[in-house]
PDB file of C-alpha atoms and ligand atoms in Angstrom:
ATOM      1  CA  MET U 518       0.000   0.000   0.000  1.00 82.00           C
ATOM      2  CA  ARG U 519       1.386   3.390  -0.910  1.00 94.00           C
ATOM      3  CA  LYS U 520       1.951   5.888   1.845  1.00 96.00           C
ATOM      4  CA  LYS U 521       0.034   9.053   2.565  1.00 97.00           C
ATOM      5  CA  VAL U 522       2.537  11.857   2.956  1.00 98.00           C
ATOM      6  CA  VAL U 523       2.155  15.476   4.028  1.00 98.00           C
ATOM      7  CA  ALA U 524       5.413  17.383   3.672  1.00 98.00           C
ATOM      8  CA  GLY U 525       6.034  21.005   4.555  1.00 98.00           C
ATOM      9  CA  ASN U 526       8.362  23.142   2.464  1.00 98.00           C
ATOM     10  CA  TRP U 527       9.403  26.080   4.605  1.00 98.00           C
ATOM     11  CA  LYS U 528      11.322  27.648   1.703  1.00 98.00           C
ATOM     12  CA  CYS U 529      13.519  30.609   2.776  1.00 98.00           C
ATOM     13  CA  ASN U 530      11.553  31.311   5.949  1.00 98.00           C
ATOM     14  CA  THR U 531      12.335  31.246   9.681  1.00 98.00           C
ATOM     15  CA  THR U 532      15.537  31.973  11.548  1.00 98.00           C
ATOM     16  CA  LEU U 533      17.113  28.989  13.272  1.00 98.00           C
ATOM     17  CA  GLN U 534      15.375  29.841  16.543  1.00 98.00           C
ATOM     18  CA  GLU U 535      11.984  30.328  14.879  1.00 98.00           C
ATOM     19  CA  GLY U 536      12.450  27.123  12.901  1.00 98.00           C
ATOM     20  CA  VAL U 537      13.239  25.053  15.979  1.00 98.00           C
ATOM     21  CA  GLU U 538      10.156  26.472  17.716  1.00 98.00           C
ATOM     22  CA  LEU U 539       8.016  25.651  14.692  1.00 98.00           C
ATOM     23  CA  ALA U 540       9.440  22.129  14.445  1.00 98.00           C
ATOM     24  CA  LYS U 541       8.776  21.499  18.146  1.00 98.00           C
ATOM     25  CA  ALA U 542       5.220  22.823  17.787  1.00 98.00           C
ATOM     26  CA  VAL U 543       4.614  20.551  14.778  1.00 98.00           C
ATOM     27  CA  ASP U 544       6.079  17.543  16.597  1.00 98.00           C
ATOM     28  CA  LYS U 545       3.894  18.213  19.650  1.00 97.00           C
ATOM     29  CA  ILE U 546       0.686  18.732  17.717  1.00 97.00           C
ATOM     30  CA  VAL U 547       1.332  15.653  15.558  1.00 97.00           C
ATOM     31  CA  ALA U 548       1.911  13.619  18.760  1.00 97.00           C
ATOM     32  CA  GLU U 549      -1.363  14.893  20.215  1.00 96.00           C
ATOM     33  CA  LYS U 550      -3.605  14.918  17.188  1.00 93.00           C
ATOM     34  CA  GLY U 551      -1.875  13.487  14.121  1.00 85.00           C
ATOM     35  CA  ALA U 552      -3.361  10.625  12.115  1.00 82.00           C
ATOM     36  CA  SER U 553      -0.992   7.699  12.615  1.00 84.00           C
ATOM     37  CA  ASP U 554      -1.158   6.546   8.995  1.00 93.00           C
ATOM     38  CA  VAL U 555       0.220   9.796   7.551  1.00 97.00           C
ATOM     39  CA  VAL U 556       3.952  10.306   7.055  1.00 97.00           C
ATOM     40  CA  VAL U 557       4.774  13.866   8.117  1.00 98.00           C
ATOM     41  CA  VAL U 558       7.886  15.651   6.843  1.00 98.00           C
ATOM     42  CA  MET U 559       9.268  19.156   7.416  1.00 98.00           C
ATOM     43  CA  GLY U 560      11.473  20.665   4.699  1.00 99.00           C
ATOM     44  CA  THR U 561      13.698  23.146   6.506  1.00 99.00           C
ATOM     45  CA  PRO U 562      16.577  25.380   5.429  1.00 98.00           C
ATOM     46  CA  PHE U 563      19.976  23.608   5.502  1.00 98.00           C
ATOM     47  CA  THR U 564      21.074  25.630   8.535  1.00 98.00           C
ATOM     48  CA  HIS U 565      18.215  24.212  10.614  1.00 99.00           C
ATOM     49  CA  LEU U 566      18.515  20.515   9.807  1.00 98.00           C
ATOM     50  CA  THR U 567      20.736  19.343  12.671  1.00 98.00           C
ATOM     51  CA  LYS U 568      18.922  21.299  15.366  1.00 98.00           C
ATOM     52  CA  VAL U 569      15.502  20.329  14.064  1.00 98.00           C
ATOM     53  CA  VAL U 570      16.492  16.646  13.944  1.00 98.00           C
ATOM     54  CA  GLU U 571      17.650  16.939  17.571  1.00 98.00           C
ATOM     55  CA  SER U 572      14.488  18.764  18.638  1.00 98.00           C
ATOM     56  CA  VAL U 573      11.808  16.396  17.337  1.00 98.00           C
ATOM     57  CA  ASN U 574      10.969  12.713  17.290  1.00 98.00           C
ATOM     58  CA  THR U 575      12.034  11.962  13.725  1.00 97.00           C
ATOM     59  CA  LYS U 576       9.997   8.748  13.713  1.00 96.00           C
ATOM     60  CA  ARG U 577       6.939  10.962  14.083  1.00 96.00           C
ATOM     61  CA  VAL U 578       8.067  13.916  11.974  1.00 98.00           C
ATOM     62  CA  GLY U 579      10.683  13.344   9.275  1.00 98.00           C
ATOM     63  CA  VAL U 580      13.117  16.068   8.283  1.00 98.00           C
ATOM     64  CA  SER U 581      14.018  17.143   4.758  1.00 99.00           C
ATOM     65  CA  SER U 582      16.353  19.584   3.064  1.00 99.00           C
ATOM     66  CA  GLN U 583      15.030  21.642   0.153  1.00 98.00           C
ATOM     67  CA  ASN U 584      17.929  20.933  -2.198  1.00 98.00           C
ATOM     68  CA  CYS U 585      21.380  19.381  -2.348  1.00 98.00           C
ATOM     69  CA  ALA U 586      24.498  19.812  -4.461  1.00 98.00           C
ATOM     70  CA  ALA U 587      24.871  18.113  -7.835  1.00 98.00           C
ATOM     71  CA  GLU U 588      28.399  17.030  -6.890  1.00 98.00           C
ATOM     72  CA  ALA U 589      29.464  14.620  -4.156  1.00 98.00           C
ATOM     73  CA  LYS U 590      32.091  16.962  -2.670  1.00 98.00           C
ATOM     74  CA  GLY U 591      34.956  19.266  -3.525  1.00 98.00           C
ATOM     75  CA  ALA U 592      35.576  22.830  -4.614  1.00 98.00           C
ATOM     76  CA  PHE U 593      31.965  23.993  -4.949  1.00 98.00           C
ATOM     77  CA  THR U 594      31.761  27.018  -2.670  1.00 98.00           C
ATOM     78  CA  GLY U 595      28.434  27.430  -0.950  1.00 98.00           C
ATOM     79  CA  GLU U 596      27.053  24.024  -1.880  1.00 98.00           C
ATOM     80  CA  VAL U 597      25.691  21.433   0.549  1.00 98.00           C
ATOM     81  CA  SER U 598      26.121  17.805  -0.499  1.00 99.00           C
ATOM     82  CA  ALA U 599      23.687  14.919  -0.114  1.00 99.00           C
ATOM     83  CA  ALA U 600      26.170  13.256   2.259  1.00 99.00           C
ATOM     84  CA  MET U 601      26.164  16.388   4.424  1.00 99.00           C
ATOM     85  CA  VAL U 602      22.372  16.379   4.530  1.00 99.00           C
ATOM     86  CA  LYS U 603      22.422  12.702   5.471  1.00 98.00           C
ATOM     87  CA  SER U 604      24.945  13.351   8.244  1.00 98.00           C
ATOM     88  CA  THR U 605      22.493  15.706   9.992  1.00 98.00           C
ATOM     89  CA  GLY U 606      19.982  12.887  10.424  1.00 98.00           C
ATOM     90  CA  ALA U 607      17.589  14.248   7.799  1.00 98.00           C
ATOM     91  CA  GLU U 608      16.018  11.570   5.615  1.00 98.00           C
ATOM     92  CA  TYR U 609      14.477  13.445   2.696  1.00 99.00           C
ATOM     93  CA  VAL U 610      15.567  15.942   0.031  1.00 99.00           C
ATOM     94  CA  ILE U 611      13.128  18.082  -1.964  1.00 99.00           C
ATOM     95  CA  LEU U 612      14.468  18.197  -5.534  1.00 98.00           C
ATOM     96  CA  GLY U 613      13.459  20.001  -8.692  1.00 98.00           C
ATOM     97  CA  HIS U 614      11.179  22.543  -7.066  1.00 98.00           C
ATOM     98  CA  SER U 615       9.949  24.996  -9.704  1.00 98.00           C
ATOM     99  CA  GLU U 616      11.525  27.878  -7.787  1.00 98.00           C
ATOM    100  CA  ARG U 617      14.911  26.190  -8.130  1.00 98.00           C
ATOM    101  CA  ARG U 618      14.314  25.395 -11.796  1.00 98.00           C
ATOM    102  CA  GLU U 619      13.153  28.936 -12.502  1.00 97.00           C
ATOM    103  CA  TYR U 620      15.415  31.113 -10.329  1.00 97.00           C
ATOM    104  CA  TYR U 621      18.546  28.961 -10.129  1.00 97.00           C
ATOM    105  CA  GLY U 622      18.539  27.413 -13.581  1.00 97.00           C
ATOM    106  CA  GLU U 623      18.194  23.788 -12.519  1.00 98.00           C
ATOM    107  CA  THR U 624      18.008  21.553 -15.547  1.00 98.00           C
ATOM    108  CA  SER U 625      17.089  17.913 -15.997  1.00 98.00           C
ATOM    109  CA  GLU U 626      20.802  17.168 -16.293  1.00 98.00           C
ATOM    110  CA  THR U 627      21.573  18.748 -12.895  1.00 98.00           C
ATOM    111  CA  LEU U 628      18.572  17.053 -11.357  1.00 98.00           C
ATOM    112  CA  ASN U 629      19.675  13.630 -12.577  1.00 98.00           C
ATOM    113  CA  LYS U 630      22.944  14.087 -10.692  1.00 98.00           C
ATOM    114  CA  LYS U 631      21.141  15.274  -7.568  1.00 98.00           C
ATOM    115  CA  VAL U 632      18.671  12.379  -7.623  1.00 98.00           C
ATOM    116  CA  ALA U 633      21.522   9.878  -8.016  1.00 98.00           C
ATOM    117  CA  LEU U 634      23.504  11.367  -5.110  1.00 98.00           C
ATOM    118  CA  THR U 635      20.407  11.526  -2.925  1.00 98.00           C
ATOM    119  CA  LEU U 636      19.669   7.848  -3.520  1.00 98.00           C
ATOM    120  CA  GLU U 637      23.333   6.838  -3.087  1.00 98.00           C
ATOM    121  CA  ASN U 638      23.235   8.454   0.330  1.00 98.00           C
ATOM    122  CA  GLY U 639      20.083   6.633   1.366  1.00 98.00           C
ATOM    123  CA  LEU U 640      17.911   9.734   1.311  1.00 98.00           C
ATOM    124  CA  THR U 641      14.398   9.889  -0.121  1.00 98.00           C
ATOM    125  CA  PRO U 642      13.933  12.420  -2.927  1.00 98.00           C
ATOM    126  CA  ILE U 643      10.673  14.358  -2.977  1.00 99.00           C
ATOM    127  CA  TYR U 644      10.813  15.074  -6.681  1.00 98.00           C
ATOM    128  CA  CYS U 645       8.813  18.051  -7.946  1.00 98.00           C
ATOM    129  CA  CYS U 646       7.266  18.544 -11.357  1.00 98.00           C
ATOM    130  CA  GLY U 647       4.636  20.913 -12.710  1.00 98.00           C
ATOM    131  CA  GLU U 648       3.743  23.225 -15.548  1.00 98.00           C
ATOM    132  CA  PRO U 649       3.740  27.027 -15.868  1.00 97.00           C
ATOM    133  CA  LEU U 650       0.541  28.935 -16.600  1.00 95.00           C
ATOM    134  CA  GLU U 651       1.156  29.328 -20.337  1.00 96.00           C
ATOM    135  CA  ILE U 652       1.457  25.566 -20.729  1.00 97.00           C
ATOM    136  CA  ARG U 653      -1.776  25.009 -18.790  1.00 96.00           C
ATOM    137  CA  GLU U 654      -3.508  27.617 -20.959  1.00 94.00           C
ATOM    138  CA  ALA U 655      -2.233  25.904 -24.092  1.00 97.00           C
ATOM    139  CA  GLY U 656      -3.588  22.598 -22.772  1.00 97.00           C
ATOM    140  CA  THR U 657      -0.267  20.763 -23.101  1.00 98.00           C
ATOM    141  CA  GLN U 658       0.352  20.247 -19.383  1.00 98.00           C
ATOM    142  CA  LYS U 659       0.271  16.456 -19.543  1.00 98.00           C
ATOM    143  CA  GLU U 660       3.031  16.254 -22.176  1.00 98.00           C
ATOM    144  CA  TYR U 661       5.049  18.907 -20.331  1.00 98.00           C
ATOM    145  CA  VAL U 662       4.964  17.163 -16.946  1.00 98.00           C
ATOM    146  CA  ILE U 663       5.488  13.640 -18.297  1.00 98.00           C
ATOM    147  CA  ASN U 664       8.445  14.960 -20.266  1.00 98.00           C
ATOM    148  CA  GLN U 665       9.951  16.385 -17.054  1.00 98.00           C
ATOM    149  CA  LEU U 666       9.745  12.884 -15.612  1.00 98.00           C
ATOM    150  CA  LYS U 667      11.038  11.193 -18.779  1.00 98.00           C
ATOM    151  CA  GLU U 668      14.106  13.425 -18.793  1.00 98.00           C
ATOM    152  CA  THR U 669      14.900  12.594 -15.182  1.00 98.00           C
ATOM    153  CA  ILE U 670      13.546   9.952 -12.819  1.00 98.00           C
ATOM    154  CA  PHE U 671      12.062   7.653 -15.487  1.00 98.00           C
ATOM    155  CA  SER U 672      15.587   6.540 -16.364  1.00 98.00           C
ATOM    156  CA  LEU U 673      16.106   5.077 -12.881  1.00 98.00           C
ATOM    157  CA  SER U 674      15.842   1.347 -12.257  1.00 98.00           C
ATOM    158  CA  ALA U 675      12.451   0.249 -10.934  1.00 98.00           C
ATOM    159  CA  ASP U 676      14.039  -0.460  -7.535  1.00 98.00           C
ATOM    160  CA  ASP U 677      15.408   3.077  -7.258  1.00 98.00           C
ATOM    161  CA  PHE U 678      12.285   4.645  -8.710  1.00 98.00           C
ATOM    162  CA  LYS U 679      10.195   3.035  -5.978  1.00 98.00           C
ATOM    163  CA  LYS U 680      12.180   5.012  -3.380  1.00 98.00           C
ATOM    164  CA  ILE U 681      10.962   8.333  -4.792  1.00 98.00           C
ATOM    165  CA  ILE U 682       8.044  10.493  -3.738  1.00 98.00           C
ATOM    166  CA  ILE U 683       6.659  12.660  -6.547  1.00 98.00           C
ATOM    167  CA  ALA U 684       5.120  16.088  -5.947  1.00 98.00           C
ATOM    168  CA  TYR U 685       2.981  17.619  -8.678  1.00 98.00           C
ATOM    169  CA  GLU U 686       3.047  21.374  -8.234  1.00 98.00           C
ATOM    170  CA  PRO U 687       1.397  23.438 -10.966  1.00 98.00           C
ATOM    171  CA  ILE U 688       3.480  26.625 -10.940  1.00 97.00           C
ATOM    172  CA  TRP U 689       0.447  28.851 -11.386  1.00 96.00           C
ATOM    173  CA  ALA U 690      -0.944  27.533  -8.097  1.00 95.00           C
ATOM    174  CA  ILE U 691       2.179  28.047  -5.981  1.00 94.00           C
ATOM    175  CA  GLY U 692       1.833  30.860  -3.465  1.00 89.00           C
ATOM    176  CA  THR U 693      -0.955  32.406  -5.522  1.00 89.00           C
ATOM    177  CA  GLY U 694      -3.954  31.282  -3.512  1.00 83.00           C
ATOM    178  CA  LYS U 695      -5.207  29.746  -6.780  1.00 84.00           C
ATOM    179  CA  THR U 696      -5.428  26.010  -6.176  1.00 87.00           C
ATOM    180  CA  ALA U 697      -5.869  23.460  -8.915  1.00 90.00           C
ATOM    181  CA  THR U 698      -9.420  22.189  -8.866  1.00 94.00           C
ATOM    182  CA  THR U 699      -9.841  18.730  -7.467  1.00 95.00           C
ATOM    183  CA  GLU U 700     -10.543  17.502 -11.032  1.00 96.00           C
ATOM    184  CA  GLN U 701      -7.366  19.118 -12.399  1.00 97.00           C
ATOM    185  CA  ALA U 702      -5.296  17.578  -9.602  1.00 97.00           C
ATOM    186  CA  GLN U 703      -6.789  14.103  -9.992  1.00 98.00           C
ATOM    187  CA  GLU U 704      -6.441  14.206 -13.788  1.00 98.00           C
ATOM    188  CA  MET U 705      -2.731  15.042 -13.668  1.00 98.00           C
ATOM    189  CA  HIS U 706      -1.997  12.608 -10.844  1.00 98.00           C
ATOM    190  CA  LYS U 707      -3.685   9.839 -12.826  1.00 98.00           C
ATOM    191  CA  ASP U 708      -1.761  10.831 -15.955  1.00 98.00           C
ATOM    192  CA  ILE U 709       1.476  10.616 -13.964  1.00 98.00           C
ATOM    193  CA  ARG U 710       0.535   7.241 -12.499  1.00 98.00           C
ATOM    194  CA  ASP U 711      -0.433   5.896 -15.933  1.00 98.00           C
ATOM    195  CA  ALA U 712       2.901   7.090 -17.338  1.00 98.00           C
ATOM    196  CA  ILE U 713       4.738   5.307 -14.498  1.00 98.00           C
ATOM    197  CA  ALA U 714       2.792   2.124 -15.269  1.00 98.00           C
ATOM    198  CA  ALA U 715       3.750   2.421 -18.938  1.00 98.00           C
ATOM    199  CA  GLN U 716       7.412   3.069 -18.122  1.00 98.00           C
ATOM    200  CA  PHE U 717       7.745   0.479 -15.329  1.00 98.00           C
ATOM    201  CA  ASP U 718       4.636  -1.524 -14.487  1.00 97.00           C
ATOM    202  CA  ALA U 719       1.298  -1.221 -12.718  1.00 98.00           C
ATOM    203  CA  ALA U 720       2.680  -2.529  -9.420  1.00 97.00           C
ATOM    204  CA  VAL U 721       5.389   0.167  -9.349  1.00 98.00           C
ATOM    205  CA  ALA U 722       2.817   2.833 -10.286  1.00 98.00           C
ATOM    206  CA  ASP U 723       0.576   1.688  -7.476  1.00 98.00           C
ATOM    207  CA  GLU U 724       3.360   2.020  -4.889  1.00 98.00           C
ATOM    208  CA  ILE U 725       4.445   5.584  -5.661  1.00 98.00           C
ATOM    209  CA  SER U 726       3.067   8.402  -3.530  1.00 98.00           C
ATOM    210  CA  ILE U 727       2.133  11.420  -5.646  1.00 98.00           C
ATOM    211  CA  LEU U 728       1.629  14.606  -3.632  1.00 98.00           C
ATOM    212  CA  TYR U 729      -0.183  17.756  -4.702  1.00 97.00           C
ATOM    213  CA  GLY U 730       1.382  21.158  -4.031  1.00 97.00           C
ATOM    214  CA  GLY U 731       0.148  24.677  -4.723  1.00 96.00           C
ATOM    215  CA  SER U 732      -1.918  26.777  -2.299  1.00 95.00           C
ATOM    216  CA  CYS U 733      -3.030  23.672  -0.419  1.00 96.00           C
ATOM    217  CA  ASN U 734      -4.545  24.800   2.890  1.00 96.00           C
ATOM    218  CA  PRO U 735      -6.799  23.559   5.705  1.00 96.00           C
ATOM    219  CA  LYS U 736      -9.892  24.546   3.695  1.00 96.00           C
ATOM    220  CA  ASN U 737      -9.133  22.709   0.454  1.00 96.00           C
ATOM    221  CA  ALA U 738      -6.927  19.797   1.585  1.00 97.00           C
ATOM    222  CA  ASN U 739      -9.822  17.515   2.350  1.00 96.00           C
ATOM    223  CA  GLU U 740     -11.285  17.781  -1.128  1.00 97.00           C
ATOM    224  CA  LEU U 741      -7.903  17.426  -2.829  1.00 97.00           C
ATOM    225  CA  PHE U 742      -6.831  14.419  -0.749  1.00 97.00           C
ATOM    226  CA  ALA U 743     -10.144  12.667  -1.408  1.00 97.00           C
ATOM    227  CA  ASN U 744      -8.981  11.971  -4.969  1.00 97.00           C
ATOM    228  CA  PRO U 745      -7.871   8.374  -5.533  1.00 97.00           C
ATOM    229  CA  ASP U 746      -4.511   9.374  -7.039  1.00 98.00           C
ATOM    230  CA  VAL U 747      -3.655  12.210  -4.637  1.00 98.00           C
ATOM    231  CA  ASP U 748      -1.565  10.713  -1.849  1.00 98.00           C
ATOM    232  CA  GLY U 749      -0.950  13.851   0.180  1.00 98.00           C
ATOM    233  CA  GLY U 750       0.544  17.281  -0.213  1.00 98.00           C
ATOM    234  CA  LEU U 751       3.681  19.375  -0.416  1.00 98.00           C
ATOM    235  CA  ILE U 752       2.725  22.435   1.550  1.00 98.00           C
ATOM    236  CA  GLY U 753       4.407  25.840   1.425  1.00 98.00           C
ATOM    237  CA  GLY U 754       2.822  28.750   3.293  1.00 97.00           C
ATOM    238  CA  ALA U 755       0.421  26.659   5.370  1.00 98.00           C
ATOM    239  CA  SER U 756       3.287  24.549   6.757  1.00 98.00           C
ATOM    240  CA  LEU U 757       4.639  27.577   8.626  1.00 98.00           C
ATOM    241  CA  LYS U 758       1.859  27.416  11.228  1.00 98.00           C
ATOM    242  CA  ALA U 759       1.591  24.188  13.225  1.00 98.00           C
ATOM    243  CA  GLU U 760      -2.191  24.661  13.646  1.00 97.00           C
ATOM    244  CA  ASP U 761      -2.745  24.903   9.882  1.00 97.00           C
ATOM    245  CA  PHE U 762      -0.302  22.119   9.086  1.00 98.00           C
ATOM    246  CA  ILE U 763      -2.001  19.645  11.445  1.00 97.00           C
ATOM    247  CA  GLU U 764      -5.374  20.358   9.844  1.00 97.00           C
ATOM    248  CA  ILE U 765      -3.888  19.454   6.483  1.00 97.00           C
ATOM    249  CA  ILE U 766      -2.251  16.333   7.924  1.00 97.00           C
ATOM    250  CA  ASN U 767      -5.624  15.290   9.306  1.00 95.00           C
ATOM    251  CA  ALA U 768      -7.535  16.159   6.149  1.00 94.00           C
ATOM    252  CA  TYR U 769      -7.814  12.557   4.962  1.00 78.00           C
TER     253      TYR U 769
HETATM  254  P1  13P V1332       2.289  27.150  -1.335  1.00 94.16           P
HETATM  255  O1  13P V1332       1.603  26.065  -0.514  1.00 94.16           O
HETATM  256  O2  13P V1332       2.743  28.301  -0.484  1.00 94.16           O
HETATM  257  O3  13P V1332       1.485  27.541  -2.522  1.00 94.16           O
HETATM  258  O4  13P V1332       3.639  26.497  -1.883  1.00 94.16           O
HETATM  259  C1  13P V1332       3.590  25.259  -2.495  1.00 94.16           C
HETATM  260  C2  13P V1332       4.973  24.797  -2.705  1.00 94.16           C
HETATM  261  O5  13P V1332       5.693  25.349  -3.511  1.00 94.16           O
HETATM  262  C3  13P V1332       5.445  23.688  -1.884  1.00 94.16           C
HETATM  263  O6  13P V1332       6.662  23.223  -2.336  1.00 94.16           O
END
C-alpha cells in the first residue's frame, strides 16, 4: 500500500530559533492529534537541519532539506552535499522545485545528478514537477509534466524509482492562492501514475506516492486528498503554522 505523505516546504523562511520552535510545535501537535497513517515531513533550510532533527521525534516527523548539491564533494563554494544532509539525520531531500528550476537554472541534467547522489546516500527524494501557466492555458500540461519525468527519474531502475516520492506542483498555483481544482489535480496525478505504469509496471505505479502542491490549505486539503490518485501534499505557506499544518495532515 502506498503511503500518505504530508510534507512542509518552509522555503527561505524562519531563523534557526523560529524554525526550531516551529518544528517542536509541529512535533507536539502531531503527537497529540496526528493521524498515525500519515507520514509527516518538514522541509527546513539547511542551517536548521541538525537542530531540528535533535528537537523532534524523527519517527513521528521526518526532516528534509530543500535541495542538495549536484556534486558529491569538492571545490563547490556554498554548496551542501547529499552526504552532508544525510549526516544531519535528515532523511528526505526536496528536488526540482519549480523555484529552483526557474530562479537557479536547474536543468534535468543537474537534477539527474542530484537524484543519483540523494539515492546513493540513502535519502528519499521528494521530486517536484509541474507546468507554468502558459502551458496550462495551451492545454499541453500532460506532455510537459510527463516529459519532465522522462528526462529525469524515469531513467532510474524500478528499484530506485520506488524510493521516490513525486510532488505535482502546478506553478500557477504556488503561493498564488489559486489552487488546482480537485478535477485538475486528480487528472494530472492519474496521468502521472499511468505514465509510471507504462514506463515500469502497474505494481510500481501503485506504490508511488504522488503529492499535490500549490496553495493547499486547511480549507481545500480535504477535497484534494479525497482523490484516488492524490496521496498527500507538499505544503508551502500553510506549513509555517503548526495549527494549519495539522489540519492538512488530518484532512484525509
Ligand atoms: P504554497 O503552498 O505556499 O502555494 O507552496 C507550495 C509549494 O511550492 C510547496 O513546495
